[in-house]
Short mmCIF file of C-alpha atoms in Angstrom, two decimals:
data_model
loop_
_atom_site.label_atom_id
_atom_site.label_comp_id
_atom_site.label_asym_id
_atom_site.label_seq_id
_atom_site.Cartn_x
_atom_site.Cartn_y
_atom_site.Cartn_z
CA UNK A 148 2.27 -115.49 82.98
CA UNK A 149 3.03 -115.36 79.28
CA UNK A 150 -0.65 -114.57 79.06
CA UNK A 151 -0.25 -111.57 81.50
CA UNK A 152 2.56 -110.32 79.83
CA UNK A 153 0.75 -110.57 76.52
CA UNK A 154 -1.89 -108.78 78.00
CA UNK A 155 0.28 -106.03 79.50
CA UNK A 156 1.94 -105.93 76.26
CA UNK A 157 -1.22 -105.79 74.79
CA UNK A 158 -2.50 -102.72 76.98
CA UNK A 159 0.82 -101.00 76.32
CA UNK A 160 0.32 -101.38 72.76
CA UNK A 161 -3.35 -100.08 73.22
CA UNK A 162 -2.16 -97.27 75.15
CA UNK A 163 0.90 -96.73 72.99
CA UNK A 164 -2.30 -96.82 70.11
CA UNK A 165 -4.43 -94.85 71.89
CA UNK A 166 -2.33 -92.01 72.90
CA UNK A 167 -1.02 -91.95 69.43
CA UNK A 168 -4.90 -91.92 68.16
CA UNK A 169 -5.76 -89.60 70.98
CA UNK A 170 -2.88 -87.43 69.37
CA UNK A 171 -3.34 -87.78 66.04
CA UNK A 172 -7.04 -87.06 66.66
CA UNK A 173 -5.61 -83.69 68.34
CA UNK A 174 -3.64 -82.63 65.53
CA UNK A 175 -6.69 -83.44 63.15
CA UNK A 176 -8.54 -81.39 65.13
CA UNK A 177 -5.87 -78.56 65.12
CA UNK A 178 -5.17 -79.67 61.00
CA UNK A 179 -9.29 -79.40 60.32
CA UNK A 180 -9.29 -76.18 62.41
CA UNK A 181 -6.60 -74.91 60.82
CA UNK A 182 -7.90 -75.86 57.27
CA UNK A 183 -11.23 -74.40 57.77
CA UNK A 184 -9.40 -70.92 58.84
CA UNK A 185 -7.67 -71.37 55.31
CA UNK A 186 -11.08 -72.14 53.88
CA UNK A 187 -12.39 -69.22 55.27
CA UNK A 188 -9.85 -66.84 53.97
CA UNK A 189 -9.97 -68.07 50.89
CA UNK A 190 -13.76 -68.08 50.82
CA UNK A 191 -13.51 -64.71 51.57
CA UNK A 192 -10.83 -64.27 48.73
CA UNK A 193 -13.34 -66.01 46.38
CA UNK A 194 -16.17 -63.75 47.73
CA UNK A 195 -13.31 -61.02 46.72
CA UNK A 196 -13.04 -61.94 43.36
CA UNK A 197 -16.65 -62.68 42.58
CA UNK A 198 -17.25 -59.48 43.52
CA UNK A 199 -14.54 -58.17 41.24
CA UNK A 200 -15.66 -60.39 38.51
CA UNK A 201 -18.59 -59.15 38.73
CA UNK A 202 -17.48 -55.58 38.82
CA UNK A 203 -15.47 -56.42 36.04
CA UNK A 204 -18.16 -57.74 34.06
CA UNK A 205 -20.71 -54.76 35.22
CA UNK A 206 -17.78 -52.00 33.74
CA UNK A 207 -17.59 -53.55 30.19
CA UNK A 208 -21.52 -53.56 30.07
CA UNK A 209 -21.34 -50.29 31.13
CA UNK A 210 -18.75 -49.26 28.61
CA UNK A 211 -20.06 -51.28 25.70
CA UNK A 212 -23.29 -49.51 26.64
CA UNK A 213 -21.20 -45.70 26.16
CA UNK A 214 -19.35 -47.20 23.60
CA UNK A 215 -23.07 -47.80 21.73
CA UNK A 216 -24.02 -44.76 22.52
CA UNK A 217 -20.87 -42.95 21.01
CA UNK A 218 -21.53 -44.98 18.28
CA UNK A 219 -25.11 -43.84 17.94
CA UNK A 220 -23.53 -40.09 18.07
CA UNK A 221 -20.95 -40.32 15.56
CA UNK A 222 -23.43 -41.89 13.10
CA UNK A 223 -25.33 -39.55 13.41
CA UNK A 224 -22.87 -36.55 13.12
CA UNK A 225 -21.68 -38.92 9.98
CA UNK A 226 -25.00 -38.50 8.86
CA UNK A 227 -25.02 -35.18 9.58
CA UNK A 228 -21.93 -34.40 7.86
CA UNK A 229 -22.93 -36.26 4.73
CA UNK A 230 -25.82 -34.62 4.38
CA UNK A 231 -24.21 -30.99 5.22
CA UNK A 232 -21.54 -32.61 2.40
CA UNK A 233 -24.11 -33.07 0.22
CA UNK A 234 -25.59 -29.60 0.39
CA UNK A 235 -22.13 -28.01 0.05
CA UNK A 236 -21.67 -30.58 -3.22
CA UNK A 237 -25.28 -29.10 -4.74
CA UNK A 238 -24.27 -25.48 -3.27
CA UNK A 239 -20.62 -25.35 -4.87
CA UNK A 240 -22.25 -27.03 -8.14
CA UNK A 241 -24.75 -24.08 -8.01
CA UNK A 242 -21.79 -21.85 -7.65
CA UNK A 243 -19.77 -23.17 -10.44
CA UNK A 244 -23.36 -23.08 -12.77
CA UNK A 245 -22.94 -19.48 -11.56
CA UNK A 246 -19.70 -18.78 -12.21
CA UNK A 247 -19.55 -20.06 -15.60
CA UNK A 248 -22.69 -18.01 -16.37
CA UNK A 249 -21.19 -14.73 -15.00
CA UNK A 250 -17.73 -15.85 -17.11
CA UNK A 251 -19.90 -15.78 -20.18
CA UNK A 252 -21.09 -12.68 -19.36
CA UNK A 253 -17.61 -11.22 -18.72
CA UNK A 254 -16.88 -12.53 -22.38
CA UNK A 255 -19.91 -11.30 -23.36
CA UNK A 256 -18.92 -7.63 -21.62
CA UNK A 257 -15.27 -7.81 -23.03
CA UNK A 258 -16.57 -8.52 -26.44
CA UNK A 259 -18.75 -5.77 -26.32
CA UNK A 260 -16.17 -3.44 -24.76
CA UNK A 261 -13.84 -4.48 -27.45
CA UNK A 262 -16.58 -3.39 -30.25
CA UNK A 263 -17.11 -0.78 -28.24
CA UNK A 264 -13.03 0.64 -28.22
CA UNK A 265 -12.83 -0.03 -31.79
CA UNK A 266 -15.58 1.74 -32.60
CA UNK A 267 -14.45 5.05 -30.65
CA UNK A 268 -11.03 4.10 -31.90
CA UNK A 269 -12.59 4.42 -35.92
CA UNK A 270 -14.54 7.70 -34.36
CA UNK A 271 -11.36 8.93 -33.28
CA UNK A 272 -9.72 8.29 -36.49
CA UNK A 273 -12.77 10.04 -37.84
CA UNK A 274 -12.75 13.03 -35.74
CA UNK A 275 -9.02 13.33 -35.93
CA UNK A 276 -9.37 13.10 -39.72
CA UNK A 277 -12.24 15.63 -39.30
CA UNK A 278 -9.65 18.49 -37.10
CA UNK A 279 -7.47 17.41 -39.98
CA UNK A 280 -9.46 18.75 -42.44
CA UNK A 281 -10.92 21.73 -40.12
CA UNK A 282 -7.56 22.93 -39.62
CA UNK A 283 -6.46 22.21 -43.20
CA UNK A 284 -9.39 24.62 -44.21
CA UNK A 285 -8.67 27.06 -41.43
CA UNK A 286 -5.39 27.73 -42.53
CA UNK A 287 -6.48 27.43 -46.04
CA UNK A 288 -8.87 30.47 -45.44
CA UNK A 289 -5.64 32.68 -43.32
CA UNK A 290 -3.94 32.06 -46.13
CA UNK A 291 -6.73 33.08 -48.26
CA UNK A 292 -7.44 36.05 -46.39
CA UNK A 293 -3.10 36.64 -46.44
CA UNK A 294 -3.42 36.96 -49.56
CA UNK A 295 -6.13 38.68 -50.13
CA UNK A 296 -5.01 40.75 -48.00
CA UNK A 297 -1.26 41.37 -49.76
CA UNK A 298 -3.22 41.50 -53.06
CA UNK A 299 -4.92 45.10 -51.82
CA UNK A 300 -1.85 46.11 -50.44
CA UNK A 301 -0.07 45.38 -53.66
CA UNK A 302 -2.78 47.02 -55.78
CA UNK A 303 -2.34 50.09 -53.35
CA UNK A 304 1.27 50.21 -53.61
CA UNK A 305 0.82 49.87 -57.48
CA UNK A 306 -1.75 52.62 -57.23
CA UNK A 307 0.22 55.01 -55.65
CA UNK A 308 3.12 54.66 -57.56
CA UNK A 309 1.23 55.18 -60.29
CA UNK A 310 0.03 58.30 -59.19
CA UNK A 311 3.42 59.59 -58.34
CA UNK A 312 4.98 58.90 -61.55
CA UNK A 313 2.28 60.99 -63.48
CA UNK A 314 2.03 64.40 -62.99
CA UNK A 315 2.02 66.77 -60.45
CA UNK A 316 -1.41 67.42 -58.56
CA UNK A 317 -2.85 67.04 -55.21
CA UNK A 318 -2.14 63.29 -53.58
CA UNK A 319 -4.86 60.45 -53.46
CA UNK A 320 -7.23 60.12 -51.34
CA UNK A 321 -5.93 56.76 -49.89
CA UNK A 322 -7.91 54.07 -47.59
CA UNK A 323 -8.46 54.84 -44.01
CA UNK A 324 -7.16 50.96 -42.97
CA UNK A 325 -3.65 51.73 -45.61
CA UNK A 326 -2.79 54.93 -44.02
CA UNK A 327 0.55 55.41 -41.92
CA UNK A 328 1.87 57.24 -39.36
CA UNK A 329 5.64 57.22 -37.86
CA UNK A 330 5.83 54.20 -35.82
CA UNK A 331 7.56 54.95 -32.61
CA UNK A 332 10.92 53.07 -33.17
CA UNK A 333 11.27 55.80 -36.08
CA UNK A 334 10.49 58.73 -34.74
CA UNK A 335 13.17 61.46 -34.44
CA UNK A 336 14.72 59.75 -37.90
CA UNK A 337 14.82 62.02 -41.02
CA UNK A 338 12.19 61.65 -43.56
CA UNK A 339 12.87 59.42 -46.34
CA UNK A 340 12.94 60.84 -49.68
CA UNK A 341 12.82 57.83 -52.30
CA UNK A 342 9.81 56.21 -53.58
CA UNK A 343 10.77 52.52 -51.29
CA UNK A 344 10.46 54.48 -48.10
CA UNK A 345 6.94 55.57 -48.92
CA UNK A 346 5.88 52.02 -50.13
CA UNK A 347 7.68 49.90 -47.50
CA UNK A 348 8.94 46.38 -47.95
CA UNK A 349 7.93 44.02 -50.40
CA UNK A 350 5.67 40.91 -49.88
CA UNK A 351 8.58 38.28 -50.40
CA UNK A 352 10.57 40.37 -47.98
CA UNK A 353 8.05 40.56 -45.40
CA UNK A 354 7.12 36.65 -46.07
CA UNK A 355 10.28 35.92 -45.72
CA UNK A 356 10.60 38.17 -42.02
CA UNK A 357 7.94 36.51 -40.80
CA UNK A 358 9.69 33.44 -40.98
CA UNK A 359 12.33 34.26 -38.60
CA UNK A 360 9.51 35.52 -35.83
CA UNK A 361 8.06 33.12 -33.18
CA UNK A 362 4.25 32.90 -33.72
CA UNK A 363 2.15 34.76 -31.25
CA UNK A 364 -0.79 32.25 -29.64
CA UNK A 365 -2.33 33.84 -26.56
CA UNK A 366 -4.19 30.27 -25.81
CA UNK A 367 -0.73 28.51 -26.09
CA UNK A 368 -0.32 26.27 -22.81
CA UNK A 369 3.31 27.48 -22.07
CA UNK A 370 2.65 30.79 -21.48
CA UNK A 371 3.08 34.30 -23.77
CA UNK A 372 4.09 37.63 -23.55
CA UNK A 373 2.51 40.09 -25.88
CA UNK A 374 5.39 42.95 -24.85
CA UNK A 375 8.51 40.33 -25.73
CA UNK A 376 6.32 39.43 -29.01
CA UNK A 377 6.29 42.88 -29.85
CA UNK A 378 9.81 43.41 -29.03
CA UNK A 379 10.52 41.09 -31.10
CA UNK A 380 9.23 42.34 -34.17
CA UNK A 381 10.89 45.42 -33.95
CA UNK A 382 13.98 43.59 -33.25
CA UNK A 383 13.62 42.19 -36.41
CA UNK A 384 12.20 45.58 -38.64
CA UNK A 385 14.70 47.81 -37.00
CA UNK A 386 17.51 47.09 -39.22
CA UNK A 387 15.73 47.43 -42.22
CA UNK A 388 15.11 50.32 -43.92
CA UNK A 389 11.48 51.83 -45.33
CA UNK A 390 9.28 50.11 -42.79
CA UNK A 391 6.17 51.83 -42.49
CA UNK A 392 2.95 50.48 -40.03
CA UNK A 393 1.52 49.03 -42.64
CA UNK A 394 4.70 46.60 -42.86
CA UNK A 395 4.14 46.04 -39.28
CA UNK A 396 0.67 45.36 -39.08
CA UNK A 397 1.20 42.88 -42.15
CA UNK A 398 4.28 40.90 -39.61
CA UNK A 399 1.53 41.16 -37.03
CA UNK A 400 -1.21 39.28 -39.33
CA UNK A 401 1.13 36.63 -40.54
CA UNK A 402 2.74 36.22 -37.38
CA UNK A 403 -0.01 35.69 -34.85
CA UNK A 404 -3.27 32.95 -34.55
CA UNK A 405 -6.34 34.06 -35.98
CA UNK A 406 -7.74 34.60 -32.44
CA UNK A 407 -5.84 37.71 -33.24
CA UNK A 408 -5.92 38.33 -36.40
CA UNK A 409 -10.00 38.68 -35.87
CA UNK A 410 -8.88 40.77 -32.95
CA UNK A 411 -7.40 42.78 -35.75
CA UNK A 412 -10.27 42.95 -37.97
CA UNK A 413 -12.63 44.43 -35.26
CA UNK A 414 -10.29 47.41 -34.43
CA UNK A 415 -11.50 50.57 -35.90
CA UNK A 416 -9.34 52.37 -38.49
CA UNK A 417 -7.32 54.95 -36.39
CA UNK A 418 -6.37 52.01 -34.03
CA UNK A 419 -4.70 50.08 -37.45
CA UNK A 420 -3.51 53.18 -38.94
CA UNK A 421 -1.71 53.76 -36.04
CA UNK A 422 1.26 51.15 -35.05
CA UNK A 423 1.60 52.77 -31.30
CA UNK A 424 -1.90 52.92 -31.02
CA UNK A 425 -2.56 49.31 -32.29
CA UNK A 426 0.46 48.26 -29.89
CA UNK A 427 -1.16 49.44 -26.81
CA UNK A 428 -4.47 47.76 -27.73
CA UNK A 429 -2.80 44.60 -28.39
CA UNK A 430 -1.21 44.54 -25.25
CA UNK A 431 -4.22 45.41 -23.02
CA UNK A 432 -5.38 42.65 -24.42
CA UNK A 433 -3.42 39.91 -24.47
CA UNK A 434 -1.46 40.30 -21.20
CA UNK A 435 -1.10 37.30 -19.69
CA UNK A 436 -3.61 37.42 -16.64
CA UNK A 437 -1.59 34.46 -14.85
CA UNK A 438 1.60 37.15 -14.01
CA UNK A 439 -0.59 38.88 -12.16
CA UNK A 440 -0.17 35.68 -9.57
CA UNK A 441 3.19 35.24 -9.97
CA UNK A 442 4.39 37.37 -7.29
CA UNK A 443 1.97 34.64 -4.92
CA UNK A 444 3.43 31.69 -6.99
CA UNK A 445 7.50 32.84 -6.46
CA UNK A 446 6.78 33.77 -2.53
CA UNK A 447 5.87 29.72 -2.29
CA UNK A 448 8.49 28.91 -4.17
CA UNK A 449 11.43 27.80 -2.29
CA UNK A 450 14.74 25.76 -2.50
CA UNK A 451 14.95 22.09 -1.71
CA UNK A 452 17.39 20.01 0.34
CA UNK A 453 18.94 18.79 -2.64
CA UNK A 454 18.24 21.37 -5.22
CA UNK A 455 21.44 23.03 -6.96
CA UNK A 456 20.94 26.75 -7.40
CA UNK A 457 20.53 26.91 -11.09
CA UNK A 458 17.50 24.74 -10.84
CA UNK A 459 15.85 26.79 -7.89
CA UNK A 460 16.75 30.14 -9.77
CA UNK A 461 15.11 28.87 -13.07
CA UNK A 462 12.12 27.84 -10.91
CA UNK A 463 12.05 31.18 -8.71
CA UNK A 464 12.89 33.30 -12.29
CA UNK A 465 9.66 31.37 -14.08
CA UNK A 466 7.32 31.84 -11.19
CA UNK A 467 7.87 35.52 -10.38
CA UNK A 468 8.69 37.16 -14.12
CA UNK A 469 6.38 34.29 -15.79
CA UNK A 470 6.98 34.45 -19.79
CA UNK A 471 8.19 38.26 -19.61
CA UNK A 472 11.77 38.66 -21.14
CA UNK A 473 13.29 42.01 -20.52
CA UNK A 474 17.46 43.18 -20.32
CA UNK A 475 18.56 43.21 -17.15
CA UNK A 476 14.99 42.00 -15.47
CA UNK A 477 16.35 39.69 -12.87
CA UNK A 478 18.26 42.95 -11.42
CA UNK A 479 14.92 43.82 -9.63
CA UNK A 480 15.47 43.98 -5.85
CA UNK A 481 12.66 42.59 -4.31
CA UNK A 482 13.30 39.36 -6.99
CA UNK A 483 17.00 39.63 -6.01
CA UNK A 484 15.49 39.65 -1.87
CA UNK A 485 12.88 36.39 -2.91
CA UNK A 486 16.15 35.31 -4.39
CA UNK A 487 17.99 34.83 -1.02
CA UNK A 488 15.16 34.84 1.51
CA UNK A 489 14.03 31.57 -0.14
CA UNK A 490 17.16 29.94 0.05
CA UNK A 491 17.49 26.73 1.98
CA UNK A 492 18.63 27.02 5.57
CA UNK A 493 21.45 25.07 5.09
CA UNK A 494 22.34 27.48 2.03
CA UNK A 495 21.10 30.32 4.06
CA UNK A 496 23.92 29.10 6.75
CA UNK A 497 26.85 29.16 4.69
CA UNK A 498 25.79 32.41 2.60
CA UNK A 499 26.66 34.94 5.53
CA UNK A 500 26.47 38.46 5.70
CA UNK A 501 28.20 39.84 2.86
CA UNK A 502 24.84 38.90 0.11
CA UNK A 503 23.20 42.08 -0.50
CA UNK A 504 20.70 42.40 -2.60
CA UNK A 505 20.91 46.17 -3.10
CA UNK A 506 24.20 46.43 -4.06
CA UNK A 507 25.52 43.20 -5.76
CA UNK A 508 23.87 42.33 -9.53
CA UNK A 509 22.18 38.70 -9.60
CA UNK A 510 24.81 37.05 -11.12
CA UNK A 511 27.26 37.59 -8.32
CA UNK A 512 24.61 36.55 -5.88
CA UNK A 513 24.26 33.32 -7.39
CA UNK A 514 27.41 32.72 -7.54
CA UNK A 515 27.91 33.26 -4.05
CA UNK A 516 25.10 30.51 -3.81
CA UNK A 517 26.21 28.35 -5.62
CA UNK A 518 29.84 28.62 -2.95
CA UNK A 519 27.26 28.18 -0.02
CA UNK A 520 25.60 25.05 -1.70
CA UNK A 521 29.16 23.46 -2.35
CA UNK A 522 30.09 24.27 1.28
CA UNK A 523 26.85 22.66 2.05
CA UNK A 524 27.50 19.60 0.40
CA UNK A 525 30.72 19.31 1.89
CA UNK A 526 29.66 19.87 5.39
CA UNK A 527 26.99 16.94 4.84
CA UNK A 528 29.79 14.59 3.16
CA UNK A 529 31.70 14.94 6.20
CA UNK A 530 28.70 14.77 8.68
CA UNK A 531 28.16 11.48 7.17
CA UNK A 532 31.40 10.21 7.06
CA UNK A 533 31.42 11.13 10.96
CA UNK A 534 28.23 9.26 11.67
CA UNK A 535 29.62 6.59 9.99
CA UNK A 536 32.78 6.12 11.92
CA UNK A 537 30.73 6.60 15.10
CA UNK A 538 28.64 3.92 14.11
CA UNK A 539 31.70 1.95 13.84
CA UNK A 540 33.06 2.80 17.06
CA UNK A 541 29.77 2.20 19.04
CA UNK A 542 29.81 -1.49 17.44
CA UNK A 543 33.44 -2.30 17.68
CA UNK A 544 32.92 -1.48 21.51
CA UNK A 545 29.36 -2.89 21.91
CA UNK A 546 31.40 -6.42 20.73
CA UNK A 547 34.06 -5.92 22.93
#
């Protein structure tokens, strides 16, 4: 019996064994099934990241290949560039070869120019020396010919005193270019009686006239009037006594260029012998031929915005009249109409009705310009000062 029960304990213990086997082989099975799932995923993980790796290895290929190849460019735009470098280092080179070669001639040029100016500077010098010495003979031979001149009209006035103081008889025969008639400023005077009023003034006297009378140039640049140049000699003769035409023609000679002192020379004898004669010769010729435009010159000439009155009379007055000077010549009407016509506007404005030019004289026409002009200026102040308060205003409230 203790063998039986061995035995049963022996197949419980087998069974007991044997259903633990049986379920430990069960579990294996589920374990080994269960591992090879795992070994499968991660097979298939591996399989992932060989592939990857792989990938991975493939892209830096790849990009070590473009990297090469980028490489391979930029050398050879280095290259490129050195050798471009290179040309531009042999081209500027060539330009700075060039440059200093055209500096040299530039020195060369200046050098030249420089012995150039001083030579026309010495030739000036020369020629101015030269005009020096042309004029200084020029006048040299006017005065020669002055005084040659006042030495035949001295040895006629000696002659003919002579004569008169010896006895009586018929009168000389005198020299067609010495002989005198009345010069118009004389006539209606009394004859004179004395020996001085037949022989006129003396040299020194008329030397020292002809001092005290502008010279006559009818190529001056400022303009000349052969009528106030006359005027003025007999301004000067009037109040001396014994002038004769002879005295005049003398005051003409030392008074004038030698344009017209040859002028002189080529007149026949009756125009020199005769002072009224000679005058109207003298002023046919000589008249200024740029007053014949003045009228054309004054009709454009017109007051500015700024200009006072004085100034755009003195301009007006020198374009229309030119370099005439006559009493009372700005009284002409149509100068006095130019006058006011030409006015500025805003003159013009502030002149109103009561400028005439008919019956008011020039000087009380100006000076009702120069009223307008100062109401003018007034008016403007004011404008200003308006606009400038305005200003004010509009910013003050653009602010606010």
């Amino acid at each position: 019996s203790s063998q039986n029960n061995n035995h049963e304990e022996l197949v419980k213990i087998t069974s007991t064994l044997s259903y633990a086997f049986t379920t430990q082989l069960k579990l294996s099975d589920k374990h080994i099934t269960h591992l090879q799932e795992e070994l499968t995923r991660a097979q298939r993980h591996i399989d992932k990241l060989e592939v990857k790796v792989q990938d991975q290895l493939k892209a830096p290929n790849e990009r070590e290949q473009e990297t090469t190849e980028q490489v391979k460019k930029l050398q050879a735009a280095l290259a490129a560039a050195q050798l471009n470098q290179q040309h531009a280092t042999a081209a500027q080179r060539d330009l700075v070869n060039r440059l200093q070669y055209a500096e040299q001639l530039l020195e060369k040029d200046k050098n030249d120019i420089r012995d150039k100016n001083s030579e026309i500077s010495a030739l000036k010098d020369h020629l101015e020396r030269y005009r020096t010495e042309m004029d200084n003979l020029t006048q040299q031979l006017d005065d020669t010919n002055d005084e040659l001149y006042m030495v035949r009209k001295e040895l006629q006035y000696a002659y003919e005193l002579a004569y008169d103081e010896r006895s009586e008889g018929p009168q000389p025969k005198t020299s067609p270019a010495f002989a005198t008639q009345p010069c118009p400023a004389n006539e209606g005077k009394p004859p004179v009686q004395d020996h001085r009023a037949a022989h006129g003034m003396t040299i020194k006297d008329l030397n020292k006239l002809s001092e005290n009378i502008s010279r006559f140039n009818p190529n001056s640049t400022e303009g000349h009037d052969i009528q106030a140049y006359l005027q003025d000699i007999e301004f000067h003769l009037e109040m001396r006594p014994h002038v004769t035409d002879r005295d005049r023609l003398y005051i003409i000679r030392a008074t004038s260029s030698p344009e017209v002192r040859n002028f002189l020379d080529r007149q026949p004898s009756q125009t020199k012998s005769n002072y009224q004669r000679l005058c109207e010769v003298l002023i046919k010729e000589f008249t200024d031929p740029e007053s014949e435009h003045g009228l054309l010159t004054a009709l454009e000439t017109k007051q500015g915005r700024q200009e006072t009155p004085q100034a755009y009379y003195n301009r007006l007055r020198q374009a229309y009249f030119g370099a005439h000077n006559k009493p009372d010549l700005e009284e002409d009407v149509n100068f006095k109409s130019l006058f006011l016509k030409n006015l500025h506007p805003g003159v013009s404005h502030h002149l109103g009705v009561m400028a005439c030019p008919r019956s008011m004289t020039i000087q009380q026409l100006r000076d009702l310009t120069q009223k307008a002009y100062n109401k003018q200026k007034m008016a403007s102040k004011k404008g200003n000062k308006t606009s400038t308060l305005l200003n004010s205003v509009n910013k003050d409230s653009s602010l606010a």
